[in-house]
Amino acid sequence: MSGKDQFMRTYVSVDCVVFGFDSNQLNVLLVERNAQLPNSRDLKLPGSLIYQHENADEAAHRVLNELTGIKKMTLKQFKSFTSPKRTQNPEDVRWLEFAYNNKIDRLITISYLSLCKINRRLNSVAKYQSLDWCPVNELPAMPFDHNQIVEESLEEIRRWVEFDPAIVFELLPSKFTESELRKLYEAIYRKELDVRNFHKKILGIEYIVPLDERQSNVAHRAARLYKFDKILYNKRMATIE
Amino acid sequence: MSGKDQFMRTYVSVDCVVFGFDSNQLNVLLVERNAQLPNSRDLKLPGSLIYQHENADEAAHRVLNELTGIKKMTLKQFKSFTSPKRTQNPEDVRWLEFAYNNKIDRLITISYLSLCKINRRLNSVAKYQSLDWCPVNELPAMPFDHNQIVEESLEEIRRWVEFDPAIVFELLPSKFTESELRKLYEAIYRKELDVRNFHKKILGIEYIVPLDERQSNVAHRAARLYKFDKILYNKRMATIE
DNA sequence: TTGTCTTATTGTATTTTATACTATAACTAT
DNA sequence: ATAGTTATAGTATAAAATACAATAAGACAA
């Protein structure tokens, strides 16, 4: 109960797992380190140290805004990663100190989940060499505990969908087909869904509204397009809860 | 991207919301500050700065162990609170600096949920003047954002129960009646449950096993006692997931 | 012993929701 | 015209959730 150094004083960052859906599988947005260091081509989750005047949500919004240009993206804090071992790799620490021009001994991170339409044009961010989508099943080994963070985010997204079903539409174009929606659910739950039962369920959900429009440029029967109606959704949620 | 001070460097604490159930309502375990300062009789959540060598889970276990003597209490990290404004109150900061003998400018906290049988004898902890249970509906104004933390923990406990129904038994004595269990659910969900439907459901759950024992010393018909069977529970969970 | 009080215990009918199935229609491309 | 591909839709069954009330058991007091 005395020495100045037994308590953790540290830097705190946010890291964002941004999901996108390419009509087949979930993808995660990764950035390429731009450190002018050898062996620094690694991919990692986008993130940032938190600024003095910010809270963690604001920092995450800032990171996401840099990537997408969207001011207030849908996001959700989901877990803090605090192991002293997460800055065990000297190369990671070297990159950190280069990128932030600060000596960094210990770093904890607060991880965020976010969702983005995969066709959206992304900004180029000075801090990084490039950014790109990566299928969740083909993730490279990443620095820090970023692989573990993605792992846990995959469980979190299911809980999130159950709590707030509307978030899935952030992953789809504004007009989408029933099979796109079904494949998205299959990707999130990693489980095949019965086509007919799914159809029945969608029919019964009033905030998923069928349009008088169909797909174009497909080499088979064109499917009907649907849209998500946020107003109807909010009404429904208000009556249930 | 330059100055040494634009990034947050800070102390990190854990705060624990420990729930107890007094066969009627949920209670939270609060500690009384022991700061030898005027106006320092405030109640707050038990917590601690994180030590250098620890991760947050270990710090939370340490705090809970101090309170209850239990080495590995069931706990769950549920949210980080990071607003720069949380150390706005000079009195809170004075208490912090007194308690930890460190100058503390900014402090974020990682909050934990935990559960405890309310009749358990609690330790006396040097750092605090006293500890006691407080009904969730009668919480005093607490320092920092502890009121908000409890608020959000009440939503979190419902999600936790849905994910892992076994945790409710951490709040009950090892032998309990059906109505105790029902009242606990009613307290968690803040909703009355139909007695007969609840009964039917309990009958169908094999890991809630009826005993050949009844309540004693009650001024009415004594109810049957039940126990929770962890082995049967684990079997069931293994077959479902 | 009787009656009153309090809580324990239980079943049935209905509705809603989930599941397990396949046949045909529409469109494209050859 | 035909083959290939995906879209679309209904029925029967099972499981789960809901609504609803009468009787039993024991404690206690008169």
XYZ file of C-alpha atoms (C1' of nucleotides) in Angstrom:
542
model
C 0.000 0.000 0.000
C 2.839 2.457 -0.478
C 5.264 2.535 -3.409
C 4.510 4.800 -6.315
C 4.862 2.025 -8.805
C 2.705 -0.821 -7.678
C -0.347 0.658 -9.362
C -0.795 0.497 -13.086
C -0.334 3.769 -14.870
C -0.623 3.261 -18.529
C -1.781 4.346 -21.915
C -5.232 3.364 -23.010
C -6.268 2.733 -26.589
C -9.368 1.750 -28.480
C -9.336 -0.925 -31.175
C -12.202 -1.340 -33.594
C -13.438 -4.547 -35.151
C -15.363 -3.284 -38.156
C -17.426 -5.955 -39.858
C -18.476 -5.926 -43.484
C -20.464 -8.503 -45.425
C -19.656 -9.408 -49.027
C -22.872 -11.362 -49.738
C -21.083 -14.490 -48.691
C -19.032 -14.050 -45.544
C -18.114 -11.621 -42.830
C -15.020 -9.524 -43.352
C -13.015 -7.445 -40.941
C -11.433 -4.128 -41.844
C -7.685 -4.278 -41.257
C -5.055 -1.595 -41.650
C -1.465 -1.996 -42.681
C 1.131 -0.546 -40.346
C 3.122 2.291 -41.801
C 6.150 2.319 -39.603
C 9.155 2.470 -41.894
C 10.508 -0.380 -39.857
C 11.641 -3.715 -41.211
C 9.008 -6.428 -40.938
C 6.364 -3.818 -40.484
C 3.946 -4.896 -43.149
C 1.710 -6.527 -40.590
C -1.994 -6.031 -40.651
C -3.832 -5.037 -37.501
C -7.109 -3.675 -36.246
C -7.580 0.057 -36.667
C -7.229 1.853 -33.375
C -5.747 4.776 -31.533
C -4.591 5.915 -28.180
C -7.278 7.883 -26.411
C -6.694 11.617 -26.283
C -6.702 13.553 -23.044
C -10.015 15.276 -23.654
C -11.852 12.231 -25.017
C -13.717 9.325 -23.590
C -13.367 5.912 -25.220
C -16.537 6.200 -27.313
C -15.310 9.458 -28.762
C -11.938 7.941 -29.586
C -13.615 5.022 -31.350
C -15.841 7.401 -33.312
C -12.755 9.354 -34.317
C -10.974 6.229 -35.554
C -14.009 5.103 -37.519
C -14.571 8.553 -38.932
C -11.016 8.580 -40.237
C -11.678 5.304 -42.023
C -15.123 5.915 -43.458
C -15.878 9.605 -43.233
C -19.029 8.810 -41.271
C -19.451 11.043 -38.220
C -21.420 8.785 -35.920
C -21.089 5.185 -36.923
C -23.005 2.550 -35.070
C -20.632 1.073 -32.550
C -20.589 -0.869 -29.345
C -17.938 -1.125 -26.689
C -17.536 -4.785 -25.926
C -14.523 -5.612 -23.821
C -11.308 -4.308 -22.331
C -8.089 -6.243 -22.827
C -5.684 -5.587 -20.032
C -3.066 -8.302 -19.757
C 0.414 -6.971 -18.945
C 1.606 -9.475 -21.538
C -0.109 -7.784 -24.423
C 2.905 -5.541 -24.952
C 5.329 -8.392 -24.673
C 6.449 -8.308 -28.288
C 9.239 -5.698 -28.666
C 8.343 -5.153 -32.297
C 4.823 -4.133 -31.366
C 6.136 -1.705 -28.792
C 8.613 -0.271 -31.264
C 5.814 0.372 -33.717
C 3.700 1.962 -30.998
C 6.463 4.308 -29.916
C 7.197 5.222 -33.497
C 3.564 5.842 -34.342
C 2.814 7.875 -31.252
C 6.199 9.402 -30.556
C 5.942 8.420 -26.906
C 7.593 5.887 -24.703
C 4.959 3.284 -24.048
C 5.514 0.650 -21.396
C 2.077 -0.721 -20.801
C -1.034 -0.419 -22.907
C -4.532 -1.632 -22.324
C -7.185 -1.434 -24.988
C -10.923 -1.060 -25.045
C -12.328 -2.912 -28.023
C -15.271 -1.803 -30.112
C -17.526 -3.522 -32.581
C -18.764 -1.630 -35.599
C -20.509 -2.368 -38.877
C -20.011 -1.012 -42.360
C -21.378 -1.596 -45.833
C -18.542 -3.336 -47.592
C -18.847 -1.382 -50.844
C -18.420 1.938 -49.149
C -15.411 3.874 -50.361
C -12.844 4.066 -47.575
C -10.551 6.981 -46.842
C -6.824 6.669 -46.983
C -5.426 7.357 -43.563
C -1.973 8.900 -43.233
C -1.124 6.758 -40.245
C -1.502 3.582 -42.292
C -0.090 2.310 -45.549
C -3.371 0.800 -46.658
C -6.631 -0.593 -45.442
C -8.580 -3.528 -46.683
C -11.259 -6.045 -45.911
C -10.182 -9.488 -44.818
C -12.507 -12.515 -44.567
C -12.841 -13.561 -40.929
C -11.727 -17.076 -41.804
C -8.501 -15.929 -43.403
C -7.153 -13.507 -40.836
C -3.374 -13.190 -40.660
C -1.510 -13.341 -37.376
C -1.857 -9.842 -35.969
C 0.103 -7.897 -33.374
C -0.904 -7.560 -29.719
C -3.984 -9.653 -28.954
C -5.881 -8.530 -32.029
C -6.627 -12.085 -33.129
C -8.225 -12.778 -29.778
C -10.190 -9.544 -29.979
C -11.705 -10.550 -33.314
C -12.433 -14.003 -31.931
C -14.438 -12.572 -29.067
C -16.125 -9.998 -31.263
C -17.664 -12.819 -33.270
C -19.489 -14.016 -30.182
C -20.426 -10.485 -29.286
C -22.039 -9.694 -32.615
C -24.596 -12.470 -32.085
C -25.596 -11.085 -28.720
C -25.812 -7.669 -30.320
C -28.125 -8.869 -33.107
C -30.427 -10.511 -30.609
C -30.597 -7.388 -28.537
C -31.052 -5.075 -31.535
C -31.989 -6.909 -34.769
C -31.804 -3.684 -36.777
C -28.027 -3.628 -36.791
C -27.800 -6.302 -39.481
C -29.068 -3.790 -42.009
C -25.932 -1.722 -41.495
C -24.142 -4.540 -43.268
C -26.432 -4.666 -46.302
C -27.056 -2.248 -49.165
C -30.163 -0.142 -48.659
C -32.050 -2.426 -51.063
C -31.375 -6.089 -50.571
C -32.806 -9.470 -51.443
C -34.175 -12.018 -49.064
C -31.341 -14.386 -49.807
C -28.738 -11.730 -49.042
C -30.363 -11.212 -45.673
C -30.528 -14.934 -45.051
C -26.892 -15.464 -45.990
C -25.933 -12.669 -43.619
C -27.726 -14.409 -40.760
C -26.062 -17.667 -41.751
C -22.662 -15.964 -41.644
C -23.315 -14.400 -38.244
C -24.657 -17.570 -36.655
C -22.444 -19.951 -38.673
C -25.455 -22.128 -39.316
C -27.582 -22.859 -42.356
C -31.150 -21.657 -42.169
C -34.166 -23.272 -43.792
C -35.130 -21.174 -46.806
C -38.896 -21.576 -46.423
C -39.012 -20.963 -42.700
C -36.824 -17.929 -43.127
C -39.146 -16.643 -45.831
C -42.157 -17.093 -43.589
C -40.446 -15.195 -40.805
C -39.432 -12.286 -43.016
C -42.990 -12.000 -44.329
C -44.171 -11.544 -40.777
C -41.775 -8.729 -39.952
C -43.429 -5.487 -40.875
C -40.310 -3.331 -40.854
C -38.746 -5.392 -43.647
C -40.775 -4.015 -46.513
C -40.941 -5.579 -49.993
C -40.389 -3.150 -52.858
C -41.810 -3.198 -56.394
C -38.298 -3.634 -57.640
C -36.122 -6.525 -58.620
C -32.469 -7.307 -59.036
C -30.944 -6.505 -62.407
C -28.035 -8.048 -64.300
C -28.278 -11.448 -62.773
C -28.013 -14.620 -64.836
C -31.155 -16.131 -63.397
C -34.567 -15.169 -62.142
C -34.234 -11.758 -60.508
C -35.182 -11.587 -56.842
C -37.436 -9.052 -55.209
C -35.752 -6.228 -53.327
C -36.607 -5.274 -49.781
C -35.767 -2.308 -47.588
C -35.482 -1.792 -43.865
C -37.934 0.757 -42.446
C -36.428 2.328 -39.355
C -39.603 4.129 -38.349
C -41.671 0.951 -38.333
C -38.855 -0.748 -36.467
C -38.808 1.860 -33.727
C -42.584 1.618 -33.383
C -42.381 -2.136 -32.965
C -39.606 -1.925 -30.386
C -41.585 0.690 -28.471
C -44.614 -1.605 -28.206
C -42.612 -4.652 -27.111
C -40.418 -3.128 -24.451
C 0.440 13.774 -33.722
C 3.260 15.188 -31.666
C 3.018 16.560 -28.102
C 3.646 14.209 -25.252
C 0.385 15.092 -23.597
C -2.355 14.750 -26.125
C -2.685 11.037 -25.402
C -4.344 9.788 -22.279
C -2.008 8.350 -19.702
C -3.894 7.429 -16.658
C -4.588 5.142 -13.788
C -6.949 2.279 -14.313
C -9.166 0.789 -11.648
C -11.713 -1.959 -11.340
C -15.040 -1.454 -9.574
C -17.211 -4.362 -8.558
C -20.986 -4.455 -8.420
C -21.640 -7.399 -6.117
C -25.262 -8.455 -6.026
C -26.944 -10.238 -3.167
C -30.567 -11.364 -2.818
C -32.464 -11.155 0.468
C -35.458 -13.295 -0.610
C -37.211 -10.146 -1.661
C -34.972 -7.792 -3.586
C -31.530 -7.373 -5.067
C -28.921 -5.686 -2.900
C -25.548 -4.246 -3.795
C -22.506 -4.501 -1.583
C -21.206 -1.019 -0.758
C -18.176 0.044 1.225
C -17.756 3.096 3.360
C -14.780 5.299 2.598
C -12.232 5.487 5.333
C -10.382 8.628 4.488
C -10.155 10.616 7.705
C -11.427 13.514 5.664
C -14.478 15.606 6.476
C -17.566 14.514 4.552
C -15.985 11.223 3.817
C -18.677 8.931 5.074
C -19.900 8.295 1.563
C -20.683 4.846 0.359
C -19.228 3.586 -2.883
C -18.613 0.432 -4.890
C -15.672 -1.660 -3.756
C -12.767 -1.326 -6.140
C -9.057 -0.835 -6.518
C -6.447 0.505 -8.817
C -4.943 -2.248 -10.920
C -1.441 -3.295 -9.904
C 1.437 -3.317 -12.341
C 1.639 -7.075 -12.584
C -2.089 -7.739 -12.791
C -4.690 -7.785 -15.478
C -8.152 -6.429 -14.727
C -9.698 -9.822 -13.962
C -7.006 -10.488 -11.391
C -7.554 -7.111 -9.770
C -11.292 -7.755 -9.528
C -10.663 -11.173 -8.006
C -8.341 -9.556 -5.483
C -10.961 -6.976 -4.489
C -13.644 -9.627 -4.127
C -11.353 -11.914 -2.198
C -10.682 -9.126 0.286
C -14.410 -8.747 0.825
C -15.533 -12.359 0.993
C -12.466 -14.527 1.434
C -13.431 -16.476 -1.693
C -10.503 -17.034 -4.023
C -12.241 -17.263 -7.373
C -15.639 -15.677 -7.226
C -17.857 -15.779 -10.260
C -17.431 -12.472 -12.002
C -17.904 -10.833 -15.350
C -16.292 -7.777 -16.817
C -19.072 -5.675 -18.246
C -18.048 -2.180 -19.232
C -15.336 0.438 -19.054
C -16.169 3.915 -17.889
C -13.786 6.427 -19.357
C -15.209 9.924 -19.284
C -12.637 12.606 -18.395
C -15.413 14.075 -16.252
C -15.556 11.150 -13.869
C -12.817 12.704 -11.765
C -14.414 16.108 -11.821
C -15.300 16.148 -8.159
C -12.288 17.383 -6.137
C -13.446 15.500 -3.080
C -13.365 12.207 -4.965
C -9.863 12.952 -6.189
C -8.729 13.898 -2.694
C -10.006 10.608 -1.377
C -8.263 8.719 -4.187
C -4.941 10.408 -3.571
C -5.256 9.795 0.132
C -6.204 6.159 -0.309
C -3.505 5.370 -2.843
C -0.826 7.839 -1.845
C -0.389 8.914 -5.451
C -1.244 11.994 -7.440
C -4.116 10.949 -9.658
C -5.237 13.205 -12.473
C -7.319 10.916 -14.589
C -8.861 7.581 -13.789
C -10.813 5.190 -15.895
C -12.493 2.144 -14.445
C -13.387 -1.289 -15.678
C -16.551 -2.453 -13.997
C -17.306 -6.000 -12.937
C -20.447 -7.830 -11.985
C -20.337 -10.443 -9.263
C -22.750 -12.430 -7.139
C -22.727 -13.426 -3.488
C -24.990 -15.208 -1.041
C -26.249 -12.401 1.137
C -25.864 -14.290 4.402
C -22.202 -14.915 3.882
C -20.003 -13.406 6.569
C -17.950 -10.594 5.068
C -14.403 -9.643 5.965
C -13.527 -6.289 7.399
C -11.199 -4.541 5.021
C -8.629 -2.115 6.370
C -9.115 0.288 3.493
C -12.750 0.783 4.403
C -14.636 1.773 7.507
C -17.424 -0.718 6.928
C -19.242 -2.694 4.283
C -22.894 -3.421 3.946
C -25.648 -4.508 1.656
C -27.897 -1.846 0.205
C -31.170 -2.520 -1.640
C -30.819 -1.477 -5.279
C -33.849 0.761 -4.971
C -32.407 2.713 -2.073
C -28.909 3.469 -3.253
C -27.353 6.671 -1.912
C -25.655 9.159 -4.215
C -22.198 7.714 -4.723
C -18.905 9.210 -5.852
C -17.573 9.076 -9.404
C -20.100 7.475 -11.740
C -20.876 4.596 -9.399
C -24.609 5.188 -9.584
C -24.485 4.892 -13.347
C -22.376 1.753 -13.097
C -24.976 0.051 -10.916
C -27.700 1.215 -13.276
C -26.023 -0.444 -16.229
C -25.126 -3.549 -14.250
C -28.833 -4.182 -13.729
C -29.297 -4.522 -17.471
C -26.179 -6.617 -17.737
C -27.249 -9.160 -15.153
C -30.290 -10.064 -17.278
C -28.119 -10.723 -20.298
C -25.844 -12.756 -18.098
C -28.656 -14.937 -16.775
C -29.880 -15.626 -20.277
C -26.434 -16.630 -21.388
C -25.687 -18.709 -18.283
C -28.794 -19.551 -16.212
C -26.669 -21.222 -13.533
C -25.451 -17.950 -12.112
C -28.731 -17.282 -10.303
C -27.898 -20.064 -7.875
C -24.916 -18.080 -6.647
C -27.478 -15.739 -5.111
C -29.463 -18.429 -3.279
C -28.633 -20.677 -0.349
C -27.591 -24.161 -1.400
C -31.097 -25.412 -0.544
C -33.893 -23.155 -1.685
C -37.607 -23.196 -2.304
C -39.340 -22.733 -5.593
C -40.792 -19.434 -4.481
C -37.366 -18.100 -3.513
C -36.151 -18.920 -6.987
C -39.208 -17.327 -8.547
C -38.861 -14.164 -6.498
C -35.235 -13.943 -7.533
C -36.219 -14.070 -11.194
C -38.895 -11.484 -10.533
C -36.308 -9.214 -8.922
C -33.863 -9.618 -11.788
C -36.442 -9.057 -14.523
C -38.559 -6.623 -12.514
C -41.641 -8.477 -13.628
C -44.107 -10.768 -11.918
C -44.127 -14.336 -13.118
C -47.091 -16.681 -13.233
C -46.742 -19.162 -10.364
C -48.109 -22.181 -12.229
C -46.193 -21.603 -15.420
C -43.044 -21.086 -13.419
C -43.680 -24.337 -11.566
C -44.137 -26.230 -14.806
C -40.884 -24.857 -16.123
C -38.894 -25.747 -13.021
C -40.284 -29.293 -13.107
C -38.893 -29.656 -16.604
C -35.384 -28.572 -15.692
C -33.445 -31.622 -14.638
C -30.591 -29.784 -12.945
C -32.961 -28.223 -10.413
C -33.501 -31.265 -8.247
C -36.234 -31.584 -5.610
C -35.048 -32.832 -2.221
C -36.899 -34.901 0.379
C -36.647 -31.960 2.684
C -38.889 -29.091 3.625
C -38.550 -25.670 5.136
C -38.670 -25.488 8.900
C -39.797 -22.773 11.283
C -42.272 -21.175 8.963
C -45.735 -20.154 10.109
C -47.477 -21.850 7.226
C -47.213 -24.931 5.077
C -43.540 -25.681 4.616
C -42.298 -25.690 1.041
C -40.160 -28.332 -0.581
C -36.461 -27.584 -0.887
C -34.519 -27.876 -4.132
C -30.849 -27.863 -4.986
C -28.890 -26.939 -8.073
C -26.886 -29.810 -9.590
C -23.876 -28.410 -11.390
C -22.919 -31.703 -12.995
C -26.327 -32.169 -14.586
C -26.209 -28.541 -15.651
C -22.883 -28.952 -17.400
C -24.146 -32.065 -19.160
C -27.181 -30.211 -20.411
C -25.162 -27.251 -21.649
C -22.778 -29.619 -23.433
C -25.619 -31.233 -25.374
C -27.220 -27.944 -26.411
C -24.202 -26.024 -27.599
C -61.167 -29.593 17.983
C -62.404 -26.342 14.931
C -61.806 -22.614 12.099
C -58.873 -19.206 10.019
C -54.874 -17.775 7.837
C -51.075 -18.201 4.885
C -48.494 -20.281 1.483
C -47.749 -24.606 -1.476
C -49.007 -27.295 -5.095
C -50.911 -28.632 -9.405
C -53.662 -29.148 -14.927
C -55.996 -27.765 -19.008
C -57.013 -25.185 -22.947
C -55.182 -21.818 -26.200
C -51.941 -19.363 -28.713
C -47.642 -18.599 -30.515
C -43.425 -20.022 -32.312
C -40.181 -23.267 -34.260
C -39.237 -27.082 -37.309
C -39.326 -30.284 -41.094
C -40.444 -31.157 -45.161
C -40.541 -30.044 -51.950
C -42.808 -28.616 -56.015
C -43.254 -25.094 -59.263
C -42.287 -20.521 -61.338
C -39.270 -17.199 -63.537
C -35.607 -15.866 -65.834
C -30.909 -16.483 -68.463
C -28.049 -18.447 -71.596
C -27.179 -21.745 -75.073
C -36.683 -25.419 -77.187
C -33.956 -26.783 -73.467
C -30.941 -26.826 -69.650
C -29.380 -24.396 -65.758
C -30.036 -21.507 -61.849
C -32.349 -19.198 -58.341
C -36.939 -17.423 -56.444
C -41.056 -18.247 -54.276
C -44.514 -20.213 -51.352
C -47.870 -23.927 -47.739
C -48.933 -27.632 -44.721
C -48.456 -30.628 -40.995
C -46.235 -31.348 -36.554
C -43.857 -30.282 -32.433
C -42.435 -27.366 -28.876
C -42.852 -23.413 -26.017
C -45.262 -19.621 -23.949
C -49.459 -17.874 -21.921
C -53.795 -17.403 -19.425
C -56.351 -18.921 -15.854
C -58.248 -20.972 -10.205
C -59.177 -24.588 -7.180
C -57.492 -27.481 -3.500
C -54.011 -29.084 0.012
C -51.040 -28.535 3.929
C -49.601 -26.869 7.863
C -49.492 -23.118 11.758
C -51.847 -20.923 15.011
C -55.443 -19.064 17.854
C -59.891 -19.457 19.832
